[in-house]
Tab-separated table of C-alpha atoms and ligand atoms in Angstrom:
chain	number	residue	atom	x	y	z
A	717	MET	CA	-17.001	100.157	-31.857
A	718	THR	CA	-13.420	101.075	-32.495
A	719	GLN	CA	-11.572	102.591	-29.603
A	720	ILE	CA	-8.928	105.214	-30.195
A	721	GLN	CA	-6.119	105.556	-27.695
A	722	LEU	CA	-2.995	107.631	-27.319
A	723	LYS	CA	0.657	106.793	-26.750
A	724	ASN	CA	3.454	109.288	-26.708
A	725	LYS	CA	6.107	106.901	-27.971
A	726	LEU	CA	6.230	104.065	-30.384
A	727	SER	CA	7.256	100.948	-28.499
A	728	THR	CA	5.655	97.947	-30.105
A	729	ILE	CA	5.151	98.057	-33.813
A	730	PHE	CA	2.744	96.051	-35.820
A	731	ASN	CA	0.205	97.255	-38.330
A	732	ILE	CA	1.027	100.835	-39.005
A	733	LEU	CA	-0.207	103.830	-40.922
A	734	ILE	CA	2.465	106.440	-41.451
A	735	VAL	CA	1.723	109.978	-42.558
A	736	SER	CA	4.799	111.809	-43.627
A	737	ASP	CA	6.171	114.647	-45.739
A	738	LYS	CA	9.047	112.478	-46.758
A	739	PHE	CA	9.280	108.874	-45.764
A	740	ALA	CA	11.974	108.271	-43.172
A	741	ASN	CA	12.602	104.983	-41.468
A	742	SER	CA	12.877	106.521	-38.044
A	743	PRO	CA	12.985	105.368	-35.369
A	744	ASP	CA	15.143	102.796	-37.095
A	745	PHE	CA	13.374	99.837	-35.513
A	746	LEU	CA	10.283	100.744	-37.560
A	747	PHE	CA	11.113	98.455	-40.455
A	748	PRO	CA	13.836	96.105	-41.552
A	749	LYS	CA	16.018	97.682	-44.194
A	750	ASN	CA	14.580	95.659	-47.075
A	751	VAL	CA	11.101	96.979	-46.243
A	752	SER	CA	12.130	100.609	-46.067
A	753	ASP	CA	14.136	100.208	-49.256
A	754	TYR	CA	11.064	98.836	-50.964
A	755	ILE	CA	8.867	101.683	-49.689
A	756	GLU	CA	11.414	104.257	-50.828
A	757	HIS	CA	11.694	102.574	-54.189
A	758	GLU	CA	7.926	102.551	-54.692
A	759	LEU	CA	7.595	106.183	-53.656
A	760	LYS	CA	10.137	107.226	-56.286
A	761	LYS	CA	7.703	106.148	-58.981
A	762	GLU	CA	6.041	109.049	-60.674
A	763	ASP	CA	3.164	110.626	-58.761
A	764	LYS	CA	3.095	107.828	-56.236
A	765	LYS	CA	1.881	109.306	-52.960
A	766	SER	CA	1.202	106.185	-50.978
A	767	VAL	CA	2.468	102.670	-50.551
A	768	SER	CA	0.719	99.845	-48.760
A	769	LEU	CA	2.118	96.401	-48.250
A	770	ASN	CA	1.679	93.280	-46.266
A	771	TYR	CA	5.027	92.163	-44.880
A	772	LEU	CA	4.991	88.815	-43.080
A	773	GLY	CA	1.456	89.481	-41.845
A	774	ARG	CA	2.181	93.073	-40.901
A	775	TYR	CA	0.190	95.677	-42.785
A	776	ILE	CA	2.176	98.793	-43.509
A	777	SER	CA	0.802	101.855	-45.218
A	778	VAL	CA	2.672	105.068	-45.928
A	779	LEU	CA	0.925	108.225	-47.047
A	780	ILE	CA	3.050	111.071	-48.319
A	781	VAL	CA	1.596	114.558	-47.984
A	782	ASP	CA	2.852	118.065	-48.570
A	783	SER	CA	2.232	119.518	-45.154
A	784	LYS	CA	2.666	123.071	-46.452
A	785	GLY	CA	-0.590	122.664	-48.379
A	786	ASP	CA	-4.113	123.605	-47.324
A	787	ILE	CA	-4.776	121.941	-43.982
A	788	ASN	CA	-8.356	120.971	-44.766
A	789	SER	CA	-7.487	119.195	-47.982
A	790	LEU	CA	-4.593	117.480	-46.207
A	791	LYS	CA	-6.980	116.270	-43.530
A	792	GLU	CA	-9.462	114.991	-46.096
A	793	LYS	CA	-6.751	113.244	-48.086
A	794	THR	CA	-5.599	111.571	-44.887
A	795	ARG	CA	-9.118	110.495	-43.874
A	796	LYS	CA	-9.708	109.006	-47.298
A	797	HIS	CA	-6.439	107.125	-47.412
A	798	SER	CA	-7.083	105.848	-43.898
A	799	ALA	CA	-10.421	104.409	-44.992
A	800	THR	CA	-8.577	102.162	-47.463
A	801	VAL	CA	-6.336	101.033	-44.610
A	802	THR	CA	-9.362	100.047	-42.516
A	803	ASP	CA	-10.663	97.870	-45.328
A	804	ALA	CA	-7.292	96.191	-45.799
A	805	LEU	CA	-6.895	95.579	-42.063
A	806	ASN	CA	-10.322	94.004	-41.780
A	807	ALA	CA	-9.622	91.810	-44.790
A	808	LEU	CA	-6.529	90.611	-42.925
A	809	LYS	CA	-8.585	90.159	-39.734
A	810	ALA	CA	-6.294	92.588	-37.944
A	811	LYS	CA	-7.359	93.882	-34.523
A	812	GLU	CA	-5.225	96.953	-34.125
A	813	VAL	CA	-3.275	99.613	-35.929
A	814	PHE	CA	-0.862	102.375	-35.012
A	815	VAL	CA	-1.014	105.849	-36.469
A	816	TYR	CA	2.430	107.335	-36.765
A	817	ASN	CA	2.558	110.875	-38.032
A	818	GLN	CA	5.951	112.187	-39.066
A	819	THR	CA	4.695	115.617	-40.109
A	820	LYS	CA	4.496	118.617	-37.812
A	821	LEU	CA	0.686	118.669	-38.030
A	822	PRO	CA	-1.021	116.893	-35.103
A	823	ALA	CA	-4.332	117.376	-36.949
A	824	LEU	CA	-3.253	114.703	-39.411
A	825	SER	CA	-3.004	112.119	-36.619
A	826	ILE	CA	-6.568	112.960	-35.688
A	827	ALA	CA	-7.711	112.885	-39.313
A	828	ALA	CA	-6.072	109.490	-39.840
A	829	ALA	CA	-7.713	107.976	-36.773
A	830	GLU	CA	-11.005	109.604	-37.742
A	831	GLY	CA	-10.876	108.069	-41.226
A	832	LEU	CA	-9.894	104.683	-39.815
A	833	GLY	CA	-12.622	104.767	-37.178
A	834	LEU	CA	-15.446	106.068	-39.359
A	835	ALA	CA	-14.627	103.604	-42.130
A	836	ASN	CA	-14.865	100.790	-39.614
A	837	TYR	CA	-18.602	101.416	-39.139
A	838	GLN	CA	-20.882	98.501	-40.000
A	839	PHE	CA	-24.631	98.131	-40.015
A	840	ASN	CA	-25.049	94.400	-39.751
A	841	HIS	CA	-27.033	93.646	-36.620
A	842	HIS	CA	-29.969	92.360	-38.674
A	843	VAL	CA	-27.808	89.819	-40.479
A	844	THR	CA	-28.232	86.464	-38.798
A	845	SER	CA	-26.363	84.211	-41.201
A	846	LYS	CA	-23.145	82.673	-39.967
A	847	LYS	CA	-21.275	84.135	-42.882
A	848	LYS	CA	-21.823	87.665	-41.629
A	849	GLN	CA	-18.615	89.638	-41.877
A	850	VAL	CA	-17.717	91.367	-38.659
A	851	ASN	CA	-14.933	93.919	-38.717
A	852	THR	CA	-12.024	92.808	-36.579
A	853	LEU	CA	-10.359	96.191	-36.158
A	854	LYS	CA	-10.913	97.299	-32.574
A	855	THR	CA	-8.060	99.504	-31.457
A	856	ILE	CA	-6.459	102.488	-33.120
A	857	THR	CA	-3.415	103.814	-31.326
A	858	ILE	CA	-2.250	107.291	-32.141
A	859	VAL	CA	1.421	107.709	-31.386
A	860	HIS	CA	2.101	111.362	-30.839
A	861	PRO	CA	4.397	113.324	-28.539
A	862	THR	CA	2.163	116.344	-27.895
A	863	LEU	CA	-1.477	115.427	-28.506
A	864	LYS	CA	-3.594	115.437	-25.356
A	865	ALA	CA	-6.014	112.837	-24.052
A	866	ASP	CA	-8.852	115.377	-24.426
A	867	ALA	CA	-8.454	115.409	-28.186
A	868	ILE	CA	-8.652	111.620	-28.306
A	869	ASN	CA	-11.683	111.581	-26.057
A	870	GLU	CA	-13.384	114.084	-28.323
A	871	LEU	CA	-12.570	112.016	-31.397
A	872	ASN	CA	-14.044	108.899	-29.799
A	873	ILE	CA	-17.207	110.881	-29.065
A	874	ILE	CA	-17.439	112.155	-32.639
A	875	ILE	CA	-17.065	108.672	-34.113
A	876	ASP	CA	-19.567	107.247	-31.634
A	877	ALA	CA	-22.119	109.997	-32.364
A	878	THR	CA	-21.679	109.743	-36.145
A	879	SER	CA	-22.109	105.962	-35.973
A	880	LYS	CA	-25.275	106.412	-33.922
A	881	ALA	CA	-26.679	108.768	-36.542
A	882	ARG	CA	-25.850	106.266	-39.296
A	883	ASP	CA	-27.611	103.526	-37.344
A	884	LEU	CA	-30.755	105.632	-36.979
A	885	VAL	CA	-30.781	106.457	-40.695
A	886	ASN	CA	-30.119	102.857	-41.710
A	887	GLU	CA	-32.947	101.413	-39.604
A	888	PRO	CA	-36.031	100.967	-41.771
A	889	VAL	CA	-39.423	102.271	-40.730
A	890	ASN	CA	-40.750	98.892	-39.602
A	891	ILE	CA	-38.046	98.986	-36.936
A	892	LEU	CA	-37.863	102.713	-36.283
A	893	ASN	CA	-41.086	104.697	-36.381
A	894	ALA	CA	-41.639	108.161	-34.933
A	895	THR	CA	-42.065	106.804	-31.410
A	896	ASP	CA	-38.934	104.660	-31.691
A	897	LEU	CA	-36.970	107.650	-32.920
A	898	ALA	CA	-38.107	109.726	-29.945
A	899	ASN	CA	-37.222	106.862	-27.582
A	900	ALA	CA	-33.771	106.622	-29.151
A	901	PHE	CA	-33.254	110.316	-28.318
A	902	LYS	CA	-34.485	109.687	-24.785
A	903	ASN	CA	-31.862	106.965	-24.342
A	904	MET	CA	-29.120	109.133	-25.785
A	905	GLY	CA	-30.137	111.908	-23.416
A	906	LYS	CA	-29.874	109.564	-20.439
A	907	ASN	CA	-26.503	108.321	-21.616
A	908	ALA	CA	-24.963	111.715	-22.412
A	909	GLY	CA	-26.722	113.972	-19.914
A	910	PHE	CA	-29.324	116.066	-21.668
A	911	ASN	CA	-33.039	116.339	-21.093
A	912	VAL	CA	-35.566	114.890	-23.558
A	913	ASP	CA	-39.302	115.585	-23.489
A	914	ILE	CA	-41.453	113.636	-25.912
A	915	LEU	CA	-44.782	115.126	-26.914
A	916	ASN	CA	-47.307	112.513	-28.040
A	917	LYS	CA	-50.193	112.986	-30.445
A	918	SER	CA	-52.602	114.462	-27.909
A	919	LYS	CA	-50.020	117.049	-26.814
A	920	ILE	CA	-49.261	117.798	-30.448
A	921	LYS	CA	-52.995	118.339	-30.985
A	922	ASN	CA	-53.205	120.630	-27.951
A	923	LEU	CA	-50.409	122.712	-29.445
A	924	LYS	CA	-52.307	122.791	-32.765
A	925	MET	CA	-49.305	121.651	-34.789
A	926	GLY	CA	-51.377	121.523	-37.953
A	927	GLY	CA	-48.475	120.821	-40.298
A	928	LEU	CA	-47.222	117.813	-38.365
A	929	LEU	CA	-50.763	116.478	-37.894
A	930	ALA	CA	-51.569	116.887	-41.596
A	931	VAL	CA	-48.574	114.835	-42.672
A	932	ASN	CA	-49.382	112.233	-40.037
A	933	ALA	CA	-53.042	111.968	-41.089
A	934	GLY	CA	-52.448	109.139	-43.572
A	935	SER	CA	-50.452	107.071	-41.111
A	936	VAL	CA	-51.419	104.436	-38.557
A	937	ASP	CA	-48.447	105.382	-36.360
A	938	GLU	CA	-48.589	108.388	-34.052
A	939	PRO	CA	-46.372	111.407	-34.583
A	940	THR	CA	-43.925	112.599	-31.933
A	941	PHE	CA	-42.332	115.928	-31.174
A	942	SER	CA	-39.052	115.602	-29.290
A	943	ILE	CA	-37.647	118.473	-27.295
A	944	MET	CA	-34.037	117.980	-26.258
A	945	GLU	CA	-32.205	120.423	-24.037
A	946	TYR	CA	-28.593	120.581	-22.987
A	947	LYS	CA	-27.987	123.427	-20.576
A	948	PRO	CA	-24.635	123.383	-18.781
A	949	LYS	CA	-24.300	125.650	-15.718
A	950	ASN	CA	-21.531	127.712	-17.245
A	951	ALA	CA	-23.037	128.094	-20.713
A	952	LYS	CA	-21.331	130.845	-22.715
A	953	ASN	CA	-24.458	131.907	-24.549
A	954	LYS	CA	-27.340	133.850	-23.002
A	955	ASN	CA	-29.891	132.797	-25.602
A	956	PRO	CA	-29.913	129.176	-26.702
A	957	TYR	CA	-28.976	127.791	-30.071
A	958	VAL	CA	-31.838	125.751	-31.488
A	959	LEU	CA	-31.390	122.805	-33.832
A	960	VAL	CA	-34.355	121.475	-35.777
A	961	GLY	CA	-34.259	118.141	-37.614
A	962	LYS	CA	-36.646	116.729	-40.193
A	963	GLY	CA	-37.921	113.462	-38.760
A	964	VAL	CA	-39.878	111.880	-41.600
A	965	VAL	CA	-39.232	108.256	-40.691
A	966	TYR	CA	-40.489	107.205	-44.109
A	967	ASP	CA	-41.593	109.251	-47.062
A	968	THR	CA	-43.891	107.516	-49.542
A	969	GLY	CA	-44.920	110.917	-50.878
A	970	GLY	CA	-48.392	110.427	-49.411
A	971	LEU	CA	-51.227	110.620	-51.940
A	972	SER	CA	-48.764	112.347	-54.271
A	973	LEU	CA	-47.108	108.949	-54.223
A	974	LYS	CA	-43.484	108.620	-55.231
A	975	PRO	CA	-42.696	106.193	-58.023
A	976	THR	CA	-40.875	103.099	-56.872
A	977	PRO	CA	-38.098	102.021	-57.360
A	978	ASN	CA	-36.666	105.346	-58.464
A	979	SER	CA	-37.291	107.492	-55.491
A	980	MET	CA	-39.187	105.729	-52.726
A	981	ASP	CA	-36.795	102.909	-51.942
A	982	LEU	CA	-34.324	105.057	-50.073
A	983	MET	CA	-36.847	107.083	-48.122
A	984	LYS	CA	-36.072	105.527	-44.769
A	985	CYS	CA	-33.321	108.156	-44.864
A	986	ASP	CA	-35.810	111.000	-44.600
A	987	MET	CA	-35.098	111.408	-40.889
A	988	ALA	CA	-31.378	111.998	-41.427
A	989	GLY	CA	-31.764	115.611	-40.303
A	990	ALA	CA	-33.382	114.418	-37.082
A	991	ALA	CA	-30.613	111.865	-36.571
A	992	ALA	CA	-27.979	114.561	-37.066
A	993	VAL	CA	-29.655	116.854	-34.538
A	994	GLY	CA	-30.112	114.147	-31.881
A	995	CYS	CA	-26.608	112.790	-32.324
A	996	ALA	CA	-25.019	116.243	-32.369
A	997	MET	CA	-26.793	116.918	-29.049
A	998	TYR	CA	-25.357	113.630	-27.821
A	999	ALA	CA	-21.812	114.586	-28.844
A	1000	ILE	CA	-22.112	118.109	-27.426
A	1001	ALA	CA	-23.335	116.783	-24.073
A	1002	LYS	CA	-20.771	113.975	-23.935
A	1003	ALA	CA	-17.955	116.416	-24.623
A	1004	LYS	CA	-19.490	118.819	-22.068
A	1005	LEU	CA	-19.272	121.822	-24.371
A	1006	ASN	CA	-20.250	125.032	-22.579
A	1007	ILE	CA	-23.131	125.850	-24.872
A	1008	HIS	CA	-26.853	125.905	-24.186
A	1009	VAL	CA	-28.463	123.999	-27.085
A	1010	ILE	CA	-32.013	122.893	-27.751
A	1011	GLY	CA	-32.929	120.230	-30.312
A	1012	LEU	CA	-36.419	119.939	-31.780
A	1013	VAL	CA	-37.564	116.993	-33.870
A	1014	PRO	CA	-41.044	116.719	-35.379
A	1015	ALA	CA	-41.438	113.105	-36.503
A	1016	THR	CA	-43.920	111.046	-38.484
A	1017	ASP	CA	-44.064	108.855	-41.535
A	1018	ASN	CA	-45.706	110.226	-44.692
A	1019	ARG	CA	-48.258	107.752	-46.061
A	1020	PRO	CA	-51.329	107.702	-48.261
A	1021	GLY	CA	-53.645	106.077	-45.661
A	1022	PHE	CA	-57.382	106.720	-45.460
A	1023	ASN	CA	-57.329	110.153	-43.883
A	1024	ALA	CA	-54.252	111.284	-45.724
A	1025	PHE	CA	-54.459	114.932	-46.646
A	1026	ALA	CA	-55.361	115.444	-50.274
A	1027	PRO	CA	-53.491	117.710	-52.647
A	1028	GLY	CA	-55.384	121.000	-52.482
A	1029	ASP	CA	-56.225	120.780	-48.786
A	1030	ILE	CA	-55.831	123.927	-46.744
A	1031	ILE	CA	-54.005	123.383	-43.482
A	1032	THR	CA	-53.876	125.735	-40.499
A	1033	MET	CA	-50.405	125.663	-39.053
A	1034	MET	CA	-49.368	126.050	-35.406
A	1035	ASP	CA	-48.742	129.775	-35.899
A	1036	GLY	CA	-52.322	130.243	-37.156
A	1037	THR	CA	-51.395	130.902	-40.799
A	1038	THR	CA	-52.741	128.729	-43.595
A	1039	VAL	CA	-51.073	126.614	-46.257
A	1040	GLU	CA	-52.531	125.358	-49.484
A	1041	MET	CA	-51.023	121.937	-49.546
A	1042	LEU	CA	-50.699	121.206	-53.218
A	1043	ASN	CA	-48.339	118.282	-53.029
A	1044	SER	CA	-48.270	115.787	-50.212
A	1045	ASP	CA	-44.688	114.912	-51.130
A	1046	ALA	CA	-43.576	118.354	-49.980
A	1047	GLU	CA	-44.199	117.169	-46.419
A	1048	GLY	CA	-40.898	118.062	-44.788
A	1049	ARG	CA	-41.575	121.784	-44.825
A	1050	MET	CA	-45.002	121.195	-43.239
A	1051	ILE	CA	-43.624	119.487	-40.142
A	1052	LEU	CA	-40.551	121.743	-39.916
A	1053	ALA	CA	-42.714	124.867	-40.079
A	1054	ASP	CA	-44.409	123.982	-36.786
A	1055	ALA	CA	-41.071	123.194	-35.155
A	1056	LEU	CA	-39.592	126.507	-36.343
A	1057	HIS	CA	-42.617	128.345	-34.968
A	1058	TYR	CA	-42.251	126.454	-31.687
A	1059	ALA	CA	-38.599	127.592	-31.521
A	1060	LYS	CA	-39.645	131.264	-31.250
A	1061	ARG	CA	-40.360	130.821	-27.527
A	1062	TYR	CA	-36.633	130.367	-26.868
A	1063	LYS	CA	-35.575	133.649	-28.517
A	1064	PRO	CA	-32.753	131.733	-30.174
A	1065	GLU	CA	-29.348	133.210	-30.813
A	1066	LEU	CA	-29.548	131.172	-34.032
A	1067	THR	CA	-31.714	128.333	-35.279
A	1068	ILE	CA	-30.295	125.801	-37.722
A	1069	ASP	CA	-32.437	123.174	-39.344
A	1070	LEU	CA	-31.141	120.040	-41.055
A	1071	ALA	CA	-33.412	118.288	-43.495
A	1072	THR	CA	-33.405	115.900	-46.432
A	1073	LEU	CA	-35.769	118.420	-47.881
A	1074	THR	CA	-35.560	118.540	-51.660
A	1075	GLY	CA	-34.456	116.464	-54.587
A	1076	ALA	CA	-33.598	119.850	-56.120
A	1077	ALA	CA	-30.752	120.331	-53.627
A	1078	ALA	CA	-29.351	116.903	-54.479
A	1079	ALA	CA	-29.782	117.578	-58.200
A	1080	ALA	CA	-27.883	120.856	-57.897
A	1081	ILE	CA	-24.734	119.746	-56.066
A	1082	GLY	CA	-24.923	115.969	-55.729
A	1083	SER	CA	-23.676	114.253	-52.608
A	1084	PHE	CA	-20.553	116.389	-52.195
A	1085	GLY	CA	-21.941	118.911	-49.795
A	1086	ILE	CA	-24.862	120.661	-48.176
A	1087	VAL	CA	-27.098	123.292	-49.701
A	1088	GLY	CA	-27.373	126.176	-47.242
A	1089	MET	CA	-29.360	129.394	-47.102
A	1090	GLY	CA	-31.000	131.658	-44.612
A	1091	THR	CA	-31.219	134.855	-42.638
A	1092	ALA	CA	-28.462	134.169	-40.092
A	1093	LYS	CA	-25.926	136.923	-39.430
A	1094	GLN	CA	-22.979	136.948	-41.796
A	1095	LYS	CA	-20.604	136.063	-38.915
A	1096	GLN	CA	-22.708	133.048	-38.007
A	1097	LYS	CA	-22.801	131.907	-41.604
A	1098	GLU	CA	-19.048	132.228	-41.917
A	1099	LYS	CA	-18.538	130.078	-38.842
A	1100	LEU	CA	-20.765	127.429	-40.371
A	1101	TYR	CA	-18.863	127.521	-43.663
A	1102	THR	CA	-15.557	127.238	-41.793
A	1103	SER	CA	-16.783	124.196	-39.881
A	1104	GLY	CA	-17.964	122.768	-43.190
A	1105	PHE	CA	-14.423	122.941	-44.524
A	1106	ASN	CA	-12.917	121.690	-41.244
A	1107	VAL	CA	-14.901	118.440	-41.317
A	1108	HIS	CA	-15.365	118.247	-45.089
A	1109	GLU	CA	-19.130	118.602	-44.900
A	1110	ARG	CA	-19.041	121.718	-47.006
A	1111	ILE	CA	-21.885	124.173	-47.389
A	1112	ALA	CA	-22.800	125.671	-50.743
A	1113	GLU	CA	-24.719	128.881	-50.113
A	1114	PHE	CA	-27.764	129.394	-52.320
A	1115	PRO	CA	-29.383	132.786	-52.933
A	1116	PHE	CA	-32.249	133.798	-50.713
A	1117	TRP	CA	-33.600	136.661	-52.835
A	1118	GLU	CA	-37.054	138.016	-52.194
A	1119	GLU	CA	-38.184	137.163	-55.743
A	1120	TYR	CA	-38.435	133.530	-54.639
A	1121	ASP	CA	-41.124	134.503	-52.108
A	1122	GLU	CA	-43.458	135.197	-55.016
A	1123	LEU	CA	-43.277	131.577	-56.129
A	1124	ILE	CA	-44.963	130.208	-53.017
A	1125	LYS	CA	-47.827	132.702	-52.798
A	1126	SER	CA	-51.286	131.167	-52.871
A	1127	ASP	CA	-54.540	132.738	-54.034
A	1128	ILE	CA	-56.626	130.948	-51.449
A	1129	ALA	CA	-54.292	130.588	-48.450
A	1130	ASP	CA	-51.315	132.443	-46.926
A	1131	GLN	CA	-48.844	130.360	-48.894
A	1132	LYS	CA	-48.593	127.074	-50.745
A	1133	ASN	CA	-46.223	124.208	-50.122
A	1134	LEU	CA	-45.116	123.972	-53.718
A	1135	GLY	CA	-42.976	126.357	-55.740
A	1136	GLY	CA	-42.490	126.481	-59.484
A	1137	PRO	CA	-40.467	124.079	-61.597
A	1138	TYR	CA	-37.167	125.874	-60.814
A	1139	GLY	CA	-35.327	126.820	-57.650
A	1140	GLY	CA	-37.040	124.086	-55.643
A	1141	ALA	CA	-34.443	123.953	-52.880
A	1142	ILE	CA	-34.763	127.704	-52.377
A	1143	THR	CA	-38.557	127.937	-52.412
A	1144	ALA	CA	-38.568	125.195	-49.764
A	1145	GLY	CA	-36.161	127.255	-47.642
A	1146	LYS	CA	-38.267	130.368	-48.231
A	1147	PHE	CA	-41.366	128.521	-47.062
A	1148	LEU	CA	-39.591	127.627	-43.817
A	1149	ALA	CA	-38.242	131.119	-43.192
A	1150	LYS	CA	-41.851	132.380	-42.941
A	1151	TYR	CA	-42.092	130.623	-39.579
A	1152	THR	CA	-39.007	132.241	-38.065
A	1153	ASP	CA	-38.439	135.579	-36.303
A	1154	TYR	CA	-34.803	134.973	-35.337
A	1155	PRO	CA	-31.486	134.429	-37.148
A	1156	TYR	CA	-32.050	131.309	-39.150
A	1157	TYR	CA	-30.036	128.944	-41.328
A	1158	HIS	CA	-31.397	126.067	-43.373
A	1159	LEU	CA	-29.221	123.079	-44.327
A	1160	ASP	CA	-30.646	120.823	-47.020
A	1161	ILE	CA	-28.791	117.504	-46.723
A	1162	ALA	CA	-30.852	115.547	-49.280
A	1163	GLY	CA	-27.719	114.918	-51.394
A	1164	PRO	CA	-25.125	113.675	-48.892
A	1165	ALA	CA	-27.280	112.121	-46.118
A	1166	PHE	CA	-27.515	108.726	-47.754
A	1167	VAL	CA	-25.295	107.162	-50.411
A	1168	THR	CA	-26.065	103.992	-52.355
A	1169	ALA	CA	-22.438	103.093	-53.067
A	1170	LYS	CA	-19.566	103.045	-50.614
A	1171	ASP	CA	-18.050	106.498	-50.310
A	1172	SER	CA	-14.739	106.129	-48.487
A	1173	TYR	CA	-15.027	106.739	-44.707
A	1174	ARG	CA	-18.634	107.891	-45.161
A	1175	GLY	CA	-19.527	104.303	-45.892
A	1176	LYS	CA	-22.614	103.102	-47.678
A	1177	GLY	CA	-26.138	104.024	-46.589
A	1178	GLY	CA	-26.527	106.662	-43.877
A	1179	THR	CA	-23.444	108.893	-43.709
A	1180	GLY	CA	-24.200	110.695	-40.452
A	1181	TYR	CA	-23.789	113.994	-42.289
A	1182	GLY	CA	-24.344	116.999	-40.058
A	1183	VAL	CA	-23.107	115.528	-36.775
A	1184	ARG	CA	-19.459	116.416	-37.283
A	1185	LEU	CA	-20.396	119.764	-38.802
A	1186	LEU	CA	-22.552	120.808	-35.857
A	1187	PHE	CA	-20.080	119.543	-33.292
A	1188	ASP	CA	-17.250	121.502	-34.887
A	1189	PHE	CA	-19.428	124.615	-35.081
A	1190	PHE	CA	-20.325	124.528	-31.396
A	1191	LYS	CA	-16.840	123.566	-30.294
A	1192	ASN	CA	-15.389	126.619	-32.024
A	1193	LEU	CA	-17.967	129.151	-30.824
B	1423	LIG	N1	-37.703	113.570	-48.847
B	1423	LIG	C1	-37.877	114.212	-50.095
B	1423	LIG	C2	-36.590	114.825	-50.667
B	1423	LIG	C3	-35.436	113.888	-50.944
B	1423	LIG	C4	-35.148	113.524	-52.235
B	1423	LIG	C5	-34.596	113.459	-49.941
B	1423	LIG	C6	-34.074	112.721	-52.515
B	1423	LIG	C7	-33.521	112.642	-50.218
B	1423	LIG	C8	-33.258	112.269	-51.510
B	1423	LIG	C9	-38.882	115.345	-49.948
B	1423	LIG	O1	-39.866	115.139	-48.996
B	1423	LIG	C10	-39.566	115.506	-51.249
B	1423	LIG	O2	-40.259	114.606	-51.644
B	1423	LIG	N2	-39.389	116.650	-51.896
B	1423	LIG	C11	-40.000	116.919	-53.142
B	1423	LIG	C12	-40.579	118.300	-53.061
B	1423	LIG	C13	-41.437	118.659	-54.239
B	1423	LIG	C14	-42.684	117.803	-54.272
B	1423	LIG	C15	-41.778	120.115	-54.137
B	1423	LIG	C16	-38.936	116.836	-54.221
B	1423	LIG	O3	-37.815	117.275	-53.989
B	1423	LIG	O4	-39.220	116.296	-55.281
B	1424	LIG	MN1	-41.538	114.080	-49.777
B	1425	LIG	ZN1	-39.429	113.924	-47.469
């Protein structure tokens, strides 16, 4: 893992990333004159906003920004540029880099280190060959006169938690089944200081979690239901916030089998919501935020084994209502429904679920953001949107009109798990809302949770989407 540290003055200089409104070679020991002349010359070229060079083994990168612009786009620009610096540094086998911010915006120092650190993530512990590339970058030093150690500590936590979420998403199901996922949460709880209770199959049966058991019926592995609780003594909130994460450790579609290779190959990512919830809990506890938060994760794989539920089955859910289960590939809502019903006992201030729930959400907005909808109070929604912009995990609000309720009515049960051909992300959210009696917000992360090509500091594979969003939301409450 990369470590980020803070210095208030630039003393040694080596590899350096400079963020500046207008490049200035100050302090004057920064570069020899020929180097600063070259940088200035390059920056005069039309539209050139950055220069990177390797000078006698020293990597130097200058990013020019207009610090009067929108802060969130400045931060994102800085993160993205920084990710290119990480790649260059690792190619040069460099171990450290300094972040030198000449603007008046301390947030850009943080954004630069965040981009550098997140881009340095690797998932390579299964590679045994000697040729395995291991990133050499280890230390990022922010040079800033006013930033405080707390901010750096928080950034280290965020990068650590996001990397943990990526690891969980990237592990395939033969390495990480529902029990392994629950155990991973248990370990994170021990490490960060929050409580984790794991319900096994017999406890899940006692609770009559019919949705979770139905999805698990075709599997040889047992389901788990993880209950995480972080309750600091001086919590600001009277009623807890509840986070619910979809923990489908692998989604074959069940008997409504997905076609491979088009859609099944990536389905180890179907617990990305669970990973985001567990790792957000980890970050919140590590940073000792004064918020009482509960995390719930129903987990299982979805397989077409012998007892797999058949399309058309009628399932009695934990809340006693029935579902005509017309498509076994619409499994996420079945397991989430029981978790959302379970959450009622806490009288939550707000419940947020994160789920790779529908291809429809990904089809609508791609991997550039999260599809959101729900019954949360307008103020709560606005805080979520703001956090979305802060961390560039933006939320696109979908309508939640009552007409959509009609599409999931069943003639032979209370509702069905399949809507019509249109509005699939919304009918899935509507299905879930039936199991809530509190302010509720649904985040469908099917688009951004997992990317098949490298996407800047989000990397390739699991992106850890949701962790930074939730952390920012709770930090700013
Ligand atoms: N896990 C999938 C959704 C998904 C798709 C996640 C692409 C990530 C990337 C989910 O369980 C699913 O199969 N949804 C179906 C629902 C449909 C059968 C109503 C879908 O979206 O096709
Ligand atoms: Mn599915
Ligand atoms: Zn799924």
